[in-house]
């Protein structure tokens, strides 16, 4: 099969797609990843097709409004104006060209990349979605985006979207979902084959990460300071990663038991970790749970971080806190065995989900269904 995989530029957006891309390639399929030029450095295995960025002035105008509004308003503004209007409008011409030139069997997009679904609909190609968060967040994001997405569809002669008809692929376990939120239709849950269960050593290891981009955001410097203060006298080895946008030496002297790095092999670290402190991004949250490691979650900006943090706390796999509470939360998850037990149960659930190596077969069924029934593009 030929897969056109579409994504926005953020690491948290391409990250959930990456294990599917690796599995498609390992299965002998052809893969073309399309996204903004900034995404290119994250795509290491597949061919890359660059789409256009939105006009910088229009993007700047949206981001200039964010400090003036509430957290919820800021998230809605980014989803509706950046993802659903500016990003989608800019990407659509080049995605239509990619489909015309490369002729994929299916388009697989991440939730916040909407132009891929529109380009697929215009060409009669089936499309599927890989979730970047819990179902509650997926529903909220789609609801916020709908007016601008439908406007873009209408501008190209299409009716309102029916995104709920897409196959929905997710790496999240069912037990972490909010039971009050209905399951999305056509849901298939998978696991990343690279996930491994943790086997902590005799001395605890605490892994602290706030993602790959937070280190370059001055407004969140206090989170790093609070984390370092929290572990300064902790009887454990501590590894803090700050991403490529921050200089590890800029944090000044640290105790001998603390090490600061830009980037590490997260799977290798999680295999030895006793606890994880993170901002609630999907990669770090799911990686920790897959390893059976309890979490201290300190959500900082994106809505999925807050949603993930609330559910981790609700099921008892970790503690939700703000930066000043990191040390108390660490003492709790390291000292109370129930947090590790719950994390291990979720890890076992994830281990029981089909591998992403099986996703191509699931999606092949969607392609056959479209061909056999002659269903119109959605």
PDB file of C-alpha atoms in Angstrom, residues 62-323:
ATOM      1  CA  UNK A  62      -2.934  35.235  16.191  1.00  0.00           C
ATOM      2  CA  UNK A  63      -0.106  34.497  18.624  1.00  0.00           C
ATOM      3  CA  UNK A  64      -0.019  38.139  19.737  1.00  0.00           C
ATOM      4  CA  UNK A  65      -3.539  37.674  21.101  1.00  0.00           C
ATOM      5  CA  UNK A  66      -2.710  34.676  23.291  1.00  0.00           C
ATOM      6  CA  UNK A  67      -1.258  36.540  26.328  1.00  0.00           C
ATOM      7  CA  UNK A  68      -4.465  38.593  26.546  1.00  0.00           C
ATOM      8  CA  UNK A  69      -6.903  35.675  26.921  1.00  0.00           C
ATOM      9  CA  UNK A  70      -7.576  32.810  29.319  1.00  0.00           C
ATOM     10  CA  UNK A  71      -6.018  29.363  28.967  1.00  0.00           C
ATOM     11  CA  UNK A  72      -9.195  27.885  27.445  1.00  0.00           C
ATOM     12  CA  UNK A  73      -9.593  30.821  25.080  1.00  0.00           C
ATOM     13  CA  UNK A  74      -5.958  30.517  23.996  1.00  0.00           C
ATOM     14  CA  UNK A  75      -6.365  26.832  23.167  1.00  0.00           C
ATOM     15  CA  UNK A  76      -9.549  27.516  21.208  1.00  0.00           C
ATOM     16  CA  UNK A  77      -7.800  30.322  19.335  1.00  0.00           C
ATOM     17  CA  UNK A  78      -4.870  28.120  18.319  1.00  0.00           C
ATOM     18  CA  UNK A  79      -7.135  25.274  17.200  1.00  0.00           C
ATOM     19  CA  UNK A  80      -9.597  27.393  15.231  1.00  0.00           C
ATOM     20  CA  UNK A  81      -7.315  30.065  13.785  1.00  0.00           C
ATOM     21  CA  UNK A  82      -3.954  28.303  13.462  1.00  0.00           C
ATOM     22  CA  UNK A  83      -4.734  24.611  12.837  1.00  0.00           C
ATOM     23  CA  UNK A  84      -8.148  24.857  11.176  1.00  0.00           C
ATOM     24  CA  UNK A  85      -7.751  28.091   9.190  1.00  0.00           C
ATOM     25  CA  UNK A  86      -4.157  29.183   8.575  1.00  0.00           C
ATOM     26  CA  UNK A  87      -2.339  25.808   8.584  1.00  0.00           C
ATOM     27  CA  UNK A  88      -5.079  23.976   6.684  1.00  0.00           C
ATOM     28  CA  UNK A  89      -5.496  26.703   4.085  1.00  0.00           C
ATOM     29  CA  UNK A  90      -1.759  26.939   3.450  1.00  0.00           C
ATOM     30  CA  UNK A  91      -1.193  23.171   3.275  1.00  0.00           C
ATOM     31  CA  UNK A  92      -4.125  22.215   1.061  1.00  0.00           C
ATOM     32  CA  UNK A  93      -2.697  23.111  -2.406  1.00  0.00           C
ATOM     33  CA  UNK A  94       0.500  21.127  -1.905  1.00  0.00           C
ATOM     34  CA  UNK A  95      -1.379  18.179  -0.382  1.00  0.00           C
ATOM     35  CA  UNK A  96      -3.670  18.056  -3.396  1.00  0.00           C
ATOM     36  CA  UNK A  97      -0.567  18.060  -5.568  1.00  0.00           C
ATOM     37  CA  UNK A  98       0.975  15.224  -3.515  1.00  0.00           C
ATOM     38  CA  UNK A  99      -2.131  13.086  -4.013  1.00  0.00           C
ATOM     39  CA  UNK A 100      -2.169  13.824  -7.739  1.00  0.00           C
ATOM     40  CA  UNK A 101       1.533  13.054  -8.218  1.00  0.00           C
ATOM     41  CA  UNK A 102       2.116  10.287  -5.698  1.00  0.00           C
ATOM     42  CA  UNK A 103      -1.322   8.585  -5.860  1.00  0.00           C
ATOM     43  CA  UNK A 104      -1.628   7.165  -2.328  1.00  0.00           C
ATOM     44  CA  UNK A 105      -4.080   4.426  -1.410  1.00  0.00           C
ATOM     45  CA  UNK A 106      -4.967   6.235   1.812  1.00  0.00           C
ATOM     46  CA  UNK A 107      -4.193   9.460   3.679  1.00  0.00           C
ATOM     47  CA  UNK A 108      -3.333   9.077   7.364  1.00  0.00           C
ATOM     48  CA  UNK A 109      -3.343  12.352   9.301  1.00  0.00           C
ATOM     49  CA  UNK A 110      -2.872  13.467  12.886  1.00  0.00           C
ATOM     50  CA  UNK A 111      -5.862  15.093  14.535  1.00  0.00           C
ATOM     51  CA  UNK A 112      -4.824  18.748  14.135  1.00  0.00           C
ATOM     52  CA  UNK A 113      -3.838  18.381  10.480  1.00  0.00           C
ATOM     53  CA  UNK A 114      -7.121  18.991   8.657  1.00  0.00           C
ATOM     54  CA  UNK A 115      -6.035  19.686   5.073  1.00  0.00           C
ATOM     55  CA  UNK A 116      -5.116  16.042   4.504  1.00  0.00           C
ATOM     56  CA  UNK A 117      -8.729  14.974   5.011  1.00  0.00           C
ATOM     57  CA  UNK A 118      -9.984  17.704   2.666  1.00  0.00           C
ATOM     58  CA  UNK A 119      -7.431  16.876  -0.036  1.00  0.00           C
ATOM     59  CA  UNK A 120      -8.358  13.190   0.265  1.00  0.00           C
ATOM     60  CA  UNK A 121     -12.066  13.981  -0.043  1.00  0.00           C
ATOM     61  CA  UNK A 122     -11.488  16.102  -3.147  1.00  0.00           C
ATOM     62  CA  UNK A 123      -9.606  13.197  -4.759  1.00  0.00           C
ATOM     63  CA  UNK A 124     -11.861  10.364  -3.628  1.00  0.00           C
ATOM     64  CA  UNK A 125      -9.102   8.832  -1.494  1.00  0.00           C
ATOM     65  CA  UNK A 126      -9.994   7.302   1.909  1.00  0.00           C
ATOM     66  CA  UNK A 127      -8.480   8.901   4.985  1.00  0.00           C
ATOM     67  CA  UNK A 128      -7.857   7.932   8.600  1.00  0.00           C
ATOM     68  CA  UNK A 129      -6.880   9.780  11.753  1.00  0.00           C
ATOM     69  CA  UNK A 130      -4.222   9.053  14.378  1.00  0.00           C
ATOM     70  CA  UNK A 131      -5.144  10.620  17.716  1.00  0.00           C
ATOM     71  CA  UNK A 132      -2.826  12.994  19.535  1.00  0.00           C
ATOM     72  CA  UNK A 133      -4.730  12.748  22.809  1.00  0.00           C
ATOM     73  CA  UNK A 134      -7.546  11.196  24.765  1.00  0.00           C
ATOM     74  CA  UNK A 135     -10.983  10.943  23.172  1.00  0.00           C
ATOM     75  CA  UNK A 136     -12.245  13.871  25.272  1.00  0.00           C
ATOM     76  CA  UNK A 137      -9.562  16.101  23.795  1.00  0.00           C
ATOM     77  CA  UNK A 138     -10.102  14.727  20.286  1.00  0.00           C
ATOM     78  CA  UNK A 139     -13.793  15.604  20.444  1.00  0.00           C
ATOM     79  CA  UNK A 140     -13.131  19.078  21.838  1.00  0.00           C
ATOM     80  CA  UNK A 141     -10.481  19.862  19.224  1.00  0.00           C
ATOM     81  CA  UNK A 142     -12.714  18.737  16.352  1.00  0.00           C
ATOM     82  CA  UNK A 143     -15.708  20.692  17.674  1.00  0.00           C
ATOM     83  CA  UNK A 144     -13.651  23.890  17.907  1.00  0.00           C
ATOM     84  CA  UNK A 145     -12.196  23.406  14.425  1.00  0.00           C
ATOM     85  CA  UNK A 146     -15.467  22.542  12.665  1.00  0.00           C
ATOM     86  CA  UNK A 147     -16.645  26.049  11.595  1.00  0.00           C
ATOM     87  CA  UNK A 148     -13.370  26.912   9.844  1.00  0.00           C
ATOM     88  CA  UNK A 149     -12.929  23.421   8.411  1.00  0.00           C
ATOM     89  CA  UNK A 150     -16.432  23.473   6.975  1.00  0.00           C
ATOM     90  CA  UNK A 151     -15.763  26.926   5.519  1.00  0.00           C
ATOM     91  CA  UNK A 152     -12.634  25.628   3.781  1.00  0.00           C
ATOM     92  CA  UNK A 153     -14.534  22.581   2.512  1.00  0.00           C
ATOM     93  CA  UNK A 154     -17.339  24.780   1.200  1.00  0.00           C
ATOM     94  CA  UNK A 155     -14.810  26.946  -0.637  1.00  0.00           C
ATOM     95  CA  UNK A 156     -13.825  23.809  -2.575  1.00  0.00           C
ATOM     96  CA  UNK A 157     -17.339  22.566  -3.234  1.00  0.00           C
ATOM     97  CA  UNK A 158     -17.574  20.062  -0.395  1.00  0.00           C
ATOM     98  CA  UNK A 159     -20.341  19.705   2.158  1.00  0.00           C
ATOM     99  CA  UNK A 160     -19.822  19.688   5.951  1.00  0.00           C
ATOM    100  CA  UNK A 161     -17.247  17.253   7.236  1.00  0.00           C
ATOM    101  CA  UNK A 162     -18.070  13.801   8.574  1.00  0.00           C
ATOM    102  CA  UNK A 163     -14.777  13.265  10.372  1.00  0.00           C
ATOM    103  CA  UNK A 164     -16.392  10.823  12.781  1.00  0.00           C
ATOM    104  CA  UNK A 165     -16.528   8.338   9.886  1.00  0.00           C
ATOM    105  CA  UNK A 166     -12.724   8.190   9.658  1.00  0.00           C
ATOM    106  CA  UNK A 167     -11.017   5.170  11.170  1.00  0.00           C
ATOM    107  CA  UNK A 168      -9.569   6.464  14.439  1.00  0.00           C
ATOM    108  CA  UNK A 169      -6.220   4.978  15.475  1.00  0.00           C
ATOM    109  CA  UNK A 170      -4.889   5.700  18.950  1.00  0.00           C
ATOM    110  CA  UNK A 171      -2.036   4.650  21.229  1.00  0.00           C
ATOM    111  CA  UNK A 172      -3.983   5.458  24.400  1.00  0.00           C
ATOM    112  CA  UNK A 173      -5.378   2.586  26.514  1.00  0.00           C
ATOM    113  CA  UNK A 174      -9.130   2.409  27.034  1.00  0.00           C
ATOM    114  CA  UNK A 175      -8.731   2.442  30.841  1.00  0.00           C
ATOM    115  CA  UNK A 176      -7.187   5.915  30.718  1.00  0.00           C
ATOM    116  CA  UNK A 177     -10.148   7.392  28.850  1.00  0.00           C
ATOM    117  CA  UNK A 178     -12.846   9.346  30.644  1.00  0.00           C
ATOM    118  CA  UNK A 179     -15.723   6.863  31.049  1.00  0.00           C
ATOM    119  CA  UNK A 180     -18.218   9.731  30.679  1.00  0.00           C
ATOM    120  CA  UNK A 181     -17.002  10.465  27.125  1.00  0.00           C
ATOM    121  CA  UNK A 182     -18.380   8.196  24.366  1.00  0.00           C
ATOM    122  CA  UNK A 183     -15.912   6.186  22.310  1.00  0.00           C
ATOM    123  CA  UNK A 184     -15.285   7.486  18.806  1.00  0.00           C
ATOM    124  CA  UNK A 185     -16.695   5.321  15.999  1.00  0.00           C
ATOM    125  CA  UNK A 186     -14.269   2.991  14.212  1.00  0.00           C
ATOM    126  CA  UNK A 187     -11.675   3.152  17.003  1.00  0.00           C
ATOM    127  CA  UNK A 188      -8.639   0.861  16.886  1.00  0.00           C
ATOM    128  CA  UNK A 189      -6.092   0.910  19.721  1.00  0.00           C
ATOM    129  CA  UNK A 190      -2.440   0.038  19.142  1.00  0.00           C
ATOM    130  CA  UNK A 191       0.891  -0.055  20.954  1.00  0.00           C
ATOM    131  CA  UNK A 192       4.298   1.191  19.901  1.00  0.00           C
ATOM    132  CA  UNK A 193       6.550  -1.888  19.456  1.00  0.00           C
ATOM    133  CA  UNK A 194       9.450   0.041  21.019  1.00  0.00           C
ATOM    134  CA  UNK A 195       7.747   0.222  24.414  1.00  0.00           C
ATOM    135  CA  UNK A 196       9.301  -1.976  27.122  1.00  0.00           C
ATOM    136  CA  UNK A 197       8.459  -2.590  30.770  1.00  0.00           C
ATOM    137  CA  UNK A 198      10.701  -0.980  33.385  1.00  0.00           C
ATOM    138  CA  UNK A 199      13.049  -2.932  35.640  1.00  0.00           C
ATOM    139  CA  UNK A 200      14.338  -0.339  38.167  1.00  0.00           C
ATOM    140  CA  UNK A 201      17.705  -0.930  39.765  1.00  0.00           C
ATOM    141  CA  UNK A 202      18.586  -0.837  43.452  1.00  0.00           C
ATOM    142  CA  UNK A 203      18.868   2.974  43.405  1.00  0.00           C
ATOM    143  CA  UNK A 204      15.822   4.949  42.197  1.00  0.00           C
ATOM    144  CA  UNK A 205      16.052   6.874  38.939  1.00  0.00           C
ATOM    145  CA  UNK A 206      13.770   9.871  38.414  1.00  0.00           C
ATOM    146  CA  UNK A 207      13.359  11.037  34.833  1.00  0.00           C
ATOM    147  CA  UNK A 208      12.292  14.685  34.400  1.00  0.00           C
ATOM    148  CA  UNK A 209      11.197  15.952  30.996  1.00  0.00           C
ATOM    149  CA  UNK A 210       8.953  18.794  29.873  1.00  0.00           C
ATOM    150  CA  UNK A 211       9.135  17.880  26.204  1.00  0.00           C
ATOM    151  CA  UNK A 212      11.319  18.846  23.298  1.00  0.00           C
ATOM    152  CA  UNK A 213      10.260  22.488  22.856  1.00  0.00           C
ATOM    153  CA  UNK A 214       9.495  23.805  26.350  1.00  0.00           C
ATOM    154  CA  UNK A 215      13.153  24.526  27.094  1.00  0.00           C
ATOM    155  CA  UNK A 216      13.078  27.250  24.475  1.00  0.00           C
ATOM    156  CA  UNK A 217      10.027  28.993  25.987  1.00  0.00           C
ATOM    157  CA  UNK A 218      11.182  31.566  28.582  1.00  0.00           C
ATOM    158  CA  UNK A 219       7.737  31.710  30.213  1.00  0.00           C
ATOM    159  CA  UNK A 220       8.227  28.151  31.491  1.00  0.00           C
ATOM    160  CA  UNK A 221      11.739  28.549  32.905  1.00  0.00           C
ATOM    161  CA  UNK A 222      10.203  28.438  36.388  1.00  0.00           C
ATOM    162  CA  UNK A 223       9.140  24.831  35.815  1.00  0.00           C
ATOM    163  CA  UNK A 224      12.754  23.768  35.329  1.00  0.00           C
ATOM    164  CA  UNK A 225      13.876  25.756  38.368  1.00  0.00           C
ATOM    165  CA  UNK A 226      11.147  24.174  40.469  1.00  0.00           C
ATOM    166  CA  UNK A 227      12.042  20.680  39.267  1.00  0.00           C
ATOM    167  CA  UNK A 228      15.729  21.159  40.053  1.00  0.00           C
ATOM    168  CA  UNK A 229      14.887  22.525  43.500  1.00  0.00           C
ATOM    169  CA  UNK A 230      12.573  19.572  44.117  1.00  0.00           C
ATOM    170  CA  UNK A 231      15.274  16.962  43.408  1.00  0.00           C
ATOM    171  CA  UNK A 232      18.238  18.833  44.909  1.00  0.00           C
ATOM    172  CA  UNK A 233      18.394  16.585  47.983  1.00  0.00           C
ATOM    173  CA  UNK A 234      16.375  13.624  46.681  1.00  0.00           C
ATOM    174  CA  UNK A 235      17.911  10.245  47.455  1.00  0.00           C
ATOM    175  CA  UNK A 236      17.813   9.121  43.840  1.00  0.00           C
ATOM    176  CA  UNK A 237      19.599   9.574  40.563  1.00  0.00           C
ATOM    177  CA  UNK A 238      17.920  12.266  38.466  1.00  0.00           C
ATOM    178  CA  UNK A 239      18.028  12.799  34.703  1.00  0.00           C
ATOM    179  CA  UNK A 240      16.579  16.050  33.336  1.00  0.00           C
ATOM    180  CA  UNK A 241      16.205  16.583  29.585  1.00  0.00           C
ATOM    181  CA  UNK A 242      15.675  20.082  28.191  1.00  0.00           C
ATOM    182  CA  UNK A 243      15.394  19.590  24.424  1.00  0.00           C
ATOM    183  CA  UNK A 244      17.477  21.121  21.683  1.00  0.00           C
ATOM    184  CA  UNK A 245      16.286  24.693  22.315  1.00  0.00           C
ATOM    185  CA  UNK A 246      17.954  25.004  25.743  1.00  0.00           C
ATOM    186  CA  UNK A 247      21.606  24.834  26.834  1.00  0.00           C
ATOM    187  CA  UNK A 248      22.125  22.292  29.647  1.00  0.00           C
ATOM    188  CA  UNK A 249      24.912  24.444  31.104  1.00  0.00           C
ATOM    189  CA  UNK A 250      22.586  27.440  31.474  1.00  0.00           C
ATOM    190  CA  UNK A 251      21.019  25.930  34.586  1.00  0.00           C
ATOM    191  CA  UNK A 252      24.197  26.417  36.624  1.00  0.00           C
ATOM    192  CA  UNK A 253      25.821  23.897  38.976  1.00  0.00           C
ATOM    193  CA  UNK A 254      23.744  20.860  39.928  1.00  0.00           C
ATOM    194  CA  UNK A 255      24.307  18.187  42.603  1.00  0.00           C
ATOM    195  CA  UNK A 256      26.307  15.077  41.620  1.00  0.00           C
ATOM    196  CA  UNK A 257      23.188  12.907  41.513  1.00  0.00           C
ATOM    197  CA  UNK A 258      21.545  15.177  38.884  1.00  0.00           C
ATOM    198  CA  UNK A 259      22.418  15.073  35.195  1.00  0.00           C
ATOM    199  CA  UNK A 260      21.058  17.449  32.525  1.00  0.00           C
ATOM    200  CA  UNK A 261      20.968  16.472  28.850  1.00  0.00           C
ATOM    201  CA  UNK A 262      19.370  17.892  25.731  1.00  0.00           C
ATOM    202  CA  UNK A 263      18.075  14.543  24.485  1.00  0.00           C
ATOM    203  CA  UNK A 264      18.239  10.879  25.491  1.00  0.00           C
ATOM    204  CA  UNK A 265      16.825   7.595  24.241  1.00  0.00           C
ATOM    205  CA  UNK A 266      13.615   7.861  26.250  1.00  0.00           C
ATOM    206  CA  UNK A 267      12.727   4.173  25.964  1.00  0.00           C
ATOM    207  CA  UNK A 268      16.104   3.191  27.420  1.00  0.00           C
ATOM    208  CA  UNK A 269      15.698   5.609  30.329  1.00  0.00           C
ATOM    209  CA  UNK A 270      12.129   4.544  31.065  1.00  0.00           C
ATOM    210  CA  UNK A 271      13.279   0.928  31.215  1.00  0.00           C
ATOM    211  CA  UNK A 272      15.195   1.834  34.414  1.00  0.00           C
ATOM    212  CA  UNK A 273      13.016   4.619  35.839  1.00  0.00           C
ATOM    213  CA  UNK A 274      11.262   4.635  39.195  1.00  0.00           C
ATOM    214  CA  UNK A 275       9.201   7.793  38.520  1.00  0.00           C
ATOM    215  CA  UNK A 276       8.683  10.322  35.726  1.00  0.00           C
ATOM    216  CA  UNK A 277       8.082  14.055  36.089  1.00  0.00           C
ATOM    217  CA  UNK A 278       6.600  15.464  32.883  1.00  0.00           C
ATOM    218  CA  UNK A 279       4.207  18.047  31.471  1.00  0.00           C
ATOM    219  CA  UNK A 280       1.626  15.505  30.345  1.00  0.00           C
ATOM    220  CA  UNK A 281       2.448  15.308  26.635  1.00  0.00           C
ATOM    221  CA  UNK A 282       1.335  12.115  24.951  1.00  0.00           C
ATOM    222  CA  UNK A 283       4.836  10.791  24.292  1.00  0.00           C
ATOM    223  CA  UNK A 284       6.137  11.031  27.835  1.00  0.00           C
ATOM    224  CA  UNK A 285       2.836  10.051  29.454  1.00  0.00           C
ATOM    225  CA  UNK A 286       2.273   6.955  27.322  1.00  0.00           C
ATOM    226  CA  UNK A 287       5.950   5.998  27.422  1.00  0.00           C
ATOM    227  CA  UNK A 288       5.920   6.045  31.219  1.00  0.00           C
ATOM    228  CA  UNK A 289       2.672   4.099  31.497  1.00  0.00           C
ATOM    229  CA  UNK A 290       3.816   1.532  28.936  1.00  0.00           C
ATOM    230  CA  UNK A 291       6.895   0.996  31.100  1.00  0.00           C
ATOM    231  CA  UNK A 292       4.735   0.757  34.239  1.00  0.00           C
ATOM    232  CA  UNK A 293       6.298   3.874  35.769  1.00  0.00           C
ATOM    233  CA  UNK A 294       4.213   6.246  37.954  1.00  0.00           C
ATOM    234  CA  UNK A 295       3.989   9.907  37.014  1.00  0.00           C
ATOM    235  CA  UNK A 296       4.148  13.379  38.484  1.00  0.00           C
ATOM    236  CA  UNK A 297       2.368  15.474  35.871  1.00  0.00           C
ATOM    237  CA  UNK A 298       2.882  19.246  35.676  1.00  0.00           C
ATOM    238  CA  UNK A 299       0.782  20.483  32.719  1.00  0.00           C
ATOM    239  CA  UNK A 300       2.094  23.730  31.272  1.00  0.00           C
ATOM    240  CA  UNK A 301       0.282  24.911  28.136  1.00  0.00           C
ATOM    241  CA  UNK A 302      -1.450  22.599  25.621  1.00  0.00           C
ATOM    242  CA  UNK A 303      -4.908  21.308  26.496  1.00  0.00           C
ATOM    243  CA  UNK A 304      -3.948  17.662  25.981  1.00  0.00           C
ATOM    244  CA  UNK A 305      -1.402  18.031  28.802  1.00  0.00           C
ATOM    245  CA  UNK A 306      -4.140  19.035  31.233  1.00  0.00           C
ATOM    246  CA  UNK A 307      -6.502  16.305  30.010  1.00  0.00           C
ATOM    247  CA  UNK A 308      -3.813  13.627  30.322  1.00  0.00           C
ATOM    248  CA  UNK A 309      -2.811  14.876  33.764  1.00  0.00           C
ATOM    249  CA  UNK A 310      -6.380  14.745  35.057  1.00  0.00           C
ATOM    250  CA  UNK A 311      -6.898  11.192  33.856  1.00  0.00           C
ATOM    251  CA  UNK A 312      -3.529   9.941  35.185  1.00  0.00           C
ATOM    252  CA  UNK A 313      -4.495  11.316  38.585  1.00  0.00           C
ATOM    253  CA  UNK A 314      -8.060  10.007  38.364  1.00  0.00           C
ATOM    254  CA  UNK A 315      -6.994   6.404  37.721  1.00  0.00           C
ATOM    255  CA  UNK A 316      -4.254   6.549  40.376  1.00  0.00           C
ATOM    256  CA  UNK A 317      -1.199   6.176  38.137  1.00  0.00           C
ATOM    257  CA  UNK A 318       0.305   9.449  39.291  1.00  0.00           C
ATOM    258  CA  UNK A 319      -0.170  12.876  40.813  1.00  0.00           C
ATOM    259  CA  UNK A 320      -1.261  16.102  39.126  1.00  0.00           C
ATOM    260  CA  UNK A 321       0.518  19.149  40.512  1.00  0.00           C
ATOM    261  CA  UNK A 322       1.900  22.607  39.773  1.00  0.00           C
ATOM    262  CA  UNK A 323       5.663  23.331  39.785  1.00  0.00           C
TER     263      UNK A 323
END
